[in-house]
Short mmCIF file of C-alpha atoms and ligand atoms in Angstrom, two decimals:
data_model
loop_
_atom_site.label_atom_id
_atom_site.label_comp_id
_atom_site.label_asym_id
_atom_site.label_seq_id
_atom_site.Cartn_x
_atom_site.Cartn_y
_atom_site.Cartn_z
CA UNK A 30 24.71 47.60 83.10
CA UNK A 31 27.13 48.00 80.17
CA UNK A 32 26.72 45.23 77.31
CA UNK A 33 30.19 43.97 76.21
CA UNK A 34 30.36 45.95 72.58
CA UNK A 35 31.32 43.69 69.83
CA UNK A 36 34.83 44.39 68.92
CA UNK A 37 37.63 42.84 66.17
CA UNK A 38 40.20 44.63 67.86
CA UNK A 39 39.21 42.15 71.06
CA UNK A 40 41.79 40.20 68.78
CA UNK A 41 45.63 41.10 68.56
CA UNK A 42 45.99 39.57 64.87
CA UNK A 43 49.94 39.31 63.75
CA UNK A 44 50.12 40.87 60.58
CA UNK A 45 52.88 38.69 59.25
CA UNK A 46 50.81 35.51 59.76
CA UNK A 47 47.41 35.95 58.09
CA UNK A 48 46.64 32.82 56.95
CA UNK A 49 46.88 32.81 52.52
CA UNK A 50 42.93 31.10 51.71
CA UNK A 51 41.03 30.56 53.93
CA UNK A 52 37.20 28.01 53.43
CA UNK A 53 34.08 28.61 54.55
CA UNK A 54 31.22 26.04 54.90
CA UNK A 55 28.63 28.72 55.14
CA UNK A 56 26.16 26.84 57.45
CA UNK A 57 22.98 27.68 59.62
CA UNK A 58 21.16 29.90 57.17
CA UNK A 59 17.95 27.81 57.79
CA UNK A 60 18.10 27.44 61.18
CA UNK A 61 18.72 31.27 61.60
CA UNK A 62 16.11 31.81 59.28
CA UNK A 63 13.90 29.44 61.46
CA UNK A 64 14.53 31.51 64.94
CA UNK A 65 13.06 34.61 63.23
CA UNK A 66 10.19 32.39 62.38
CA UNK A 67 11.40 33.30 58.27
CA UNK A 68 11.62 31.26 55.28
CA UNK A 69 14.54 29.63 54.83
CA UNK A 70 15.39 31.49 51.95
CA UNK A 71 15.52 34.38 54.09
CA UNK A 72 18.59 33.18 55.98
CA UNK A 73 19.95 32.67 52.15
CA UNK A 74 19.83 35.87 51.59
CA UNK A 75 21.32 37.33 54.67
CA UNK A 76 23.95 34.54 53.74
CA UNK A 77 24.91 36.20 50.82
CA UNK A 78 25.25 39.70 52.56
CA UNK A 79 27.63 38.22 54.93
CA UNK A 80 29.40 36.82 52.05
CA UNK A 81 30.54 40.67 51.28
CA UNK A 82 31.07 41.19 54.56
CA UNK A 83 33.73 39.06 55.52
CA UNK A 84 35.37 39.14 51.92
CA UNK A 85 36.23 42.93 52.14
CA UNK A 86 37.23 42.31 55.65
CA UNK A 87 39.34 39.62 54.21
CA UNK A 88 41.05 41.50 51.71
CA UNK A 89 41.63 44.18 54.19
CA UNK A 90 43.49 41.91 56.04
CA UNK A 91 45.38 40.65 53.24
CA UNK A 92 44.19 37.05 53.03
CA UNK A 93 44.78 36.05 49.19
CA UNK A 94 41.93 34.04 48.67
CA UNK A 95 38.62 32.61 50.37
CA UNK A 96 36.72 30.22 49.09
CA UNK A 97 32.80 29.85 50.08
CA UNK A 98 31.14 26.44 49.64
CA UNK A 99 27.56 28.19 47.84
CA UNK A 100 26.25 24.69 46.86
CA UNK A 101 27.37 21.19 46.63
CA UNK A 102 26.44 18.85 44.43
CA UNK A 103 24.64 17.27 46.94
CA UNK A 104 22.18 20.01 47.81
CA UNK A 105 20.55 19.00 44.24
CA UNK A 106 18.40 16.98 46.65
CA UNK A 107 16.71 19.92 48.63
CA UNK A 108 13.31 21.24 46.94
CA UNK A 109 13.01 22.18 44.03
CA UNK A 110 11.82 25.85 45.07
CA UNK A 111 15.02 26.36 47.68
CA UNK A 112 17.20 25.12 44.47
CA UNK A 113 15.93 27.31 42.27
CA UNK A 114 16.35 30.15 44.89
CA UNK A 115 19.75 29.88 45.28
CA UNK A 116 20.54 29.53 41.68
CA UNK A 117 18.93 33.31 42.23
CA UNK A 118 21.71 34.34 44.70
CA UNK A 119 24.33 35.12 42.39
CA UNK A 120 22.50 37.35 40.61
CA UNK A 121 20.97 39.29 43.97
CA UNK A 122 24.56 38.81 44.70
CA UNK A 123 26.35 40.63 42.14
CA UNK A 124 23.65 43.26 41.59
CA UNK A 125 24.57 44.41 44.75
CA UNK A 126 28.14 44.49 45.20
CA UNK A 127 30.33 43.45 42.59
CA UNK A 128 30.84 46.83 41.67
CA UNK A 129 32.11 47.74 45.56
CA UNK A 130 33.85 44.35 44.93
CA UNK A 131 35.67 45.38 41.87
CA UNK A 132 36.58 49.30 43.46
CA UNK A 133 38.03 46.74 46.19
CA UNK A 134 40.66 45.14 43.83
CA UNK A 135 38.24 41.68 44.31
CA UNK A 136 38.64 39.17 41.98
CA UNK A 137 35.68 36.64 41.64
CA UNK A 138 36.30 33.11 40.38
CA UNK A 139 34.43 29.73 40.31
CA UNK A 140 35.14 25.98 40.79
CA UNK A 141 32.45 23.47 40.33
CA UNK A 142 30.32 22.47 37.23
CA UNK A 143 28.83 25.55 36.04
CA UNK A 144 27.51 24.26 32.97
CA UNK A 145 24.92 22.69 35.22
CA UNK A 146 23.65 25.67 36.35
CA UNK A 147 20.76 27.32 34.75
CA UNK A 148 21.75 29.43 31.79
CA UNK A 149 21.35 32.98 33.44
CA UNK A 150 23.35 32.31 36.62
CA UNK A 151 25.84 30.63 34.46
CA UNK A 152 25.83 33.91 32.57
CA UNK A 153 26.20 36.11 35.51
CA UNK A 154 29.00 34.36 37.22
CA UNK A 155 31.01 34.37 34.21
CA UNK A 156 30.47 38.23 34.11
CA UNK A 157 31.78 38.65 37.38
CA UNK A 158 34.79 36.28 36.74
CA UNK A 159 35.31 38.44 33.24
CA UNK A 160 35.09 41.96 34.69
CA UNK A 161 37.24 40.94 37.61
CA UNK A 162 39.93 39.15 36.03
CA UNK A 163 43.01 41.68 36.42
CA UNK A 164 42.01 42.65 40.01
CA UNK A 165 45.34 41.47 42.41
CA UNK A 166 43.03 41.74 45.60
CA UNK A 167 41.08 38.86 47.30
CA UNK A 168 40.39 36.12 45.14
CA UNK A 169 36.88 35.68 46.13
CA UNK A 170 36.36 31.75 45.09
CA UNK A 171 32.56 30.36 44.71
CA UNK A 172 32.26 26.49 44.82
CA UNK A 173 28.74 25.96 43.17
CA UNK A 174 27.70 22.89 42.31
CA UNK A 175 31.19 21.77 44.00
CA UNK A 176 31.87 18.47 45.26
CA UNK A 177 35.46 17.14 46.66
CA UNK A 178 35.17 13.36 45.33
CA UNK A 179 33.77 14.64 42.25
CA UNK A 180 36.99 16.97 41.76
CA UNK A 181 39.18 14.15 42.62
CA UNK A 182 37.90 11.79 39.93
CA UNK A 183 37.44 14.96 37.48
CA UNK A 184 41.30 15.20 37.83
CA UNK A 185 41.89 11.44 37.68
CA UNK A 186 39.95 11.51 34.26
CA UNK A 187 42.20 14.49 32.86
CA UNK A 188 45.37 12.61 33.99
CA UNK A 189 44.38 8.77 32.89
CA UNK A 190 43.85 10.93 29.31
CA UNK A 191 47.96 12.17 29.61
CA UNK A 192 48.88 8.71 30.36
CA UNK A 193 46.94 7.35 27.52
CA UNK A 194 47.65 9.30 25.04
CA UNK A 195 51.51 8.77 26.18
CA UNK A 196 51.73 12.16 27.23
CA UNK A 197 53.04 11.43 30.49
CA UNK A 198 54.57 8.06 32.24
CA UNK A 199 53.23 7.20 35.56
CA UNK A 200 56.31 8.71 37.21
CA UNK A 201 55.31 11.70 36.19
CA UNK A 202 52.16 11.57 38.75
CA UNK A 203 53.36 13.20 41.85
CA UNK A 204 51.03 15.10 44.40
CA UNK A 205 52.03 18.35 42.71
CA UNK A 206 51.26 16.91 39.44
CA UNK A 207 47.57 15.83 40.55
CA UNK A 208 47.09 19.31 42.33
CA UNK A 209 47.75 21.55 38.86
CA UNK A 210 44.66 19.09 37.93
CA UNK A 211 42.13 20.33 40.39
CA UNK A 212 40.01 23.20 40.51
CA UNK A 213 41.75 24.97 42.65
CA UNK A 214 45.33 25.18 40.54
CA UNK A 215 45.51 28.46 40.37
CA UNK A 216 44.74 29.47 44.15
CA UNK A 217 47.33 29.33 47.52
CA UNK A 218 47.17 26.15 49.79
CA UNK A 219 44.34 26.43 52.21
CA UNK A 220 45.22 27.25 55.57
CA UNK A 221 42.17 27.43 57.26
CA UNK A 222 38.61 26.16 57.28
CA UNK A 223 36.02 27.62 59.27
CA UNK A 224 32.42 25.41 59.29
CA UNK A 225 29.54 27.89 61.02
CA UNK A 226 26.51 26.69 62.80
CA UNK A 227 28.01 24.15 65.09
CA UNK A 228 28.13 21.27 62.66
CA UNK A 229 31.45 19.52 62.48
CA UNK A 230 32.05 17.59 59.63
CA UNK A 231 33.34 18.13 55.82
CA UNK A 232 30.48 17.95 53.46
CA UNK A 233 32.50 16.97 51.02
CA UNK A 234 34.09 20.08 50.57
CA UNK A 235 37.95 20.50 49.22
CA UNK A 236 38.90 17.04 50.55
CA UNK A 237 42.33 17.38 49.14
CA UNK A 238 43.15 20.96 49.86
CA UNK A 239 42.23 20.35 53.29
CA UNK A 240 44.66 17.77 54.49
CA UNK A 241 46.60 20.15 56.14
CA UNK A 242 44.28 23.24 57.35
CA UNK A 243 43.36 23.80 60.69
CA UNK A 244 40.10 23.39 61.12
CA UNK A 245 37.70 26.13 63.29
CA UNK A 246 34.53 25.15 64.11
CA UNK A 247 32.46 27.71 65.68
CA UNK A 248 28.57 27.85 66.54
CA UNK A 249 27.65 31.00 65.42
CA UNK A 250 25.24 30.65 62.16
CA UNK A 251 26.71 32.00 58.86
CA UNK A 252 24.14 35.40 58.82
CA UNK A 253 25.96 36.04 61.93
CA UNK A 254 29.39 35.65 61.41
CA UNK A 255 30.65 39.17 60.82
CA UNK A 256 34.77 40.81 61.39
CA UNK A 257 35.05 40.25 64.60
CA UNK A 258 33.89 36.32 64.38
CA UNK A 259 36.49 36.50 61.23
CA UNK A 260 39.39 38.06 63.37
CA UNK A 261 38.71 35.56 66.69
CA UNK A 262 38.92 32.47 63.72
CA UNK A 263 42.57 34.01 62.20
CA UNK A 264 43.32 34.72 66.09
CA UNK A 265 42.97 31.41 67.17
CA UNK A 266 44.15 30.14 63.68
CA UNK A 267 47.52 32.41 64.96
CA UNK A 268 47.58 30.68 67.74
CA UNK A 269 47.58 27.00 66.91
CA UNK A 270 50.86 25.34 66.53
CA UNK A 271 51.11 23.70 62.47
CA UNK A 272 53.87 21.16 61.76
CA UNK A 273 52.76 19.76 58.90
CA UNK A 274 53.77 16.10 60.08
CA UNK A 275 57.31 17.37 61.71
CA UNK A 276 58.48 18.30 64.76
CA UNK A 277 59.18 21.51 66.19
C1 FPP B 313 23.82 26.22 54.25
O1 FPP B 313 22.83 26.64 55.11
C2 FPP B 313 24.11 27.19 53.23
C3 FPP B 313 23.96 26.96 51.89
C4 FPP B 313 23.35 25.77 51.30
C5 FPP B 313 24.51 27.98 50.98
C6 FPP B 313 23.51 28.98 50.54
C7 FPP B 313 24.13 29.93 49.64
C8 FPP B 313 24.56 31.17 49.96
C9 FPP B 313 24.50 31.81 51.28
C10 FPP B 313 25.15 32.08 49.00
C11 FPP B 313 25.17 31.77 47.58
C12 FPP B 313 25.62 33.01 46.97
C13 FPP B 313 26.18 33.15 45.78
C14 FPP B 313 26.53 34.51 45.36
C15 FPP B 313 26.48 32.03 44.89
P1 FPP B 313 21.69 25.58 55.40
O2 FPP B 313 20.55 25.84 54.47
O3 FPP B 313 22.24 24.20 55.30
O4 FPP B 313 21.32 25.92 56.87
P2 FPP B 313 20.71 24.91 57.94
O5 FPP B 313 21.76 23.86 58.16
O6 FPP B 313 20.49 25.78 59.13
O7 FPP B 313 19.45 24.35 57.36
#
């Protein structure tokens, strides 16, 4: 018997409609991990592999940006060893591909509190952001230490200082006003969020940006999702029908 061989090209993907950013809640790195009978910090790993993975597939495919939710200022509350592991990641991380990342046009940035981070990841992140800076590829987009309601009220702070300070009138706020204030001011709206593992909720992540995405939520655990997973999620994304509150 013939096994069905994996293929992207399963998917007819339109060219003209490849969505601008598209989120990832990278999930099911333990529980992959776990079915190997691994650490959990294995599936971490593998994480970050498929992290390269799909971002030069991305950028193949000419998606502008992609943002991957790394760690949320939530996951503060896991142990202290798994914490400190993936405050390891970006450095395994870049060691081993920014270089492919940056012959790829890839530009890396951030959003989240880096200064929270210890002082060597914060270090190596900012390299990466540095050395990238004038790619015009992929912007490759790590939340770490990210958190949507923490963004919101970051950019509520900024903008309550304007007002103060009689820099602005409250007429002034408009939604495009309080977006230049978020993280994410200098990336395209989202158009698509994929969540792996199964799991479907938010987490917290980009609760703004997100209002208008379509959402895929597909079972497959993050170490697993690989170009063809990628092109079935823009396929389907292709194939939904987004009317951003109008009619058609
Ligand atoms: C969730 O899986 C995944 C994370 C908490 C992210 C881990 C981080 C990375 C893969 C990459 C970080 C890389 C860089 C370069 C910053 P989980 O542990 O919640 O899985 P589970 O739900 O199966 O337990």
């Amino acid at each position: 018997m013939f096994k069905r061989k994996k293929n992207k090209d399963n998917y007819q993907l339109d060219m003209n409609n490849i969505p601008a950013h598209i989120a990832f809640i990278m999930d099911g790195n333990g529980r992959w991990a776990k079915k190997r009978k691994m650490p959990r910090t294995y599936g971490h790993n593998e994480g970050t592999k498929t992290i390269r993975n799909i971002a030069l597939e991305a950028n193949k495919l000419g998606v502008k940006a992609m943002t991957v939710y790394a760690f949320s200022t939530e996951n503060f509350s896991r142990p202290d060893d798994e914490v400190q592991f993936i405050f390891r990641l970006p450095k395994t991380f870049f060691d081993l591909y920014l270089k492919e990342l940056m012959d790829n046009n890839v530009r890396i940035c951030y959003i989240g509190h880096l200064n929270r981070a210890p002082q060597a990841t914060q270090e190596i992140i900012q390299a990466a952001i540095d050395q990238t800076k004038n790619n015009t590829g992929l912007q490759l987009c790590f939340a770490f230490i990210y958190g949507g309601r923490d963004e919101i009220v970051e950019a509520t702070k900024k903008i309550a200082t304007s007002l103060k300070e009689g820099k602005i009138t409250e007429n002034d706020i408009t939604e495009d006003y309080f977006e230049q204030h978020l993280m994410t001011a200098s990336l395209p709206p989202v158009d698509l969020m994929v969540r792996t593992s199964g799991e479907q909720r938010l987490s917290n992540f980009l609760l703004w940006q997100l209002a208008y995405a379509e959402f895929i939520f597909t079972p497959v655990y993050w170490p697993d999702f690989n170009a063809e997973e990628l092109h079935k999620a823009i396929w389907m994304y292709q194939n939904r029908d987004r009317r951003f509150g109008g009619l058609k």
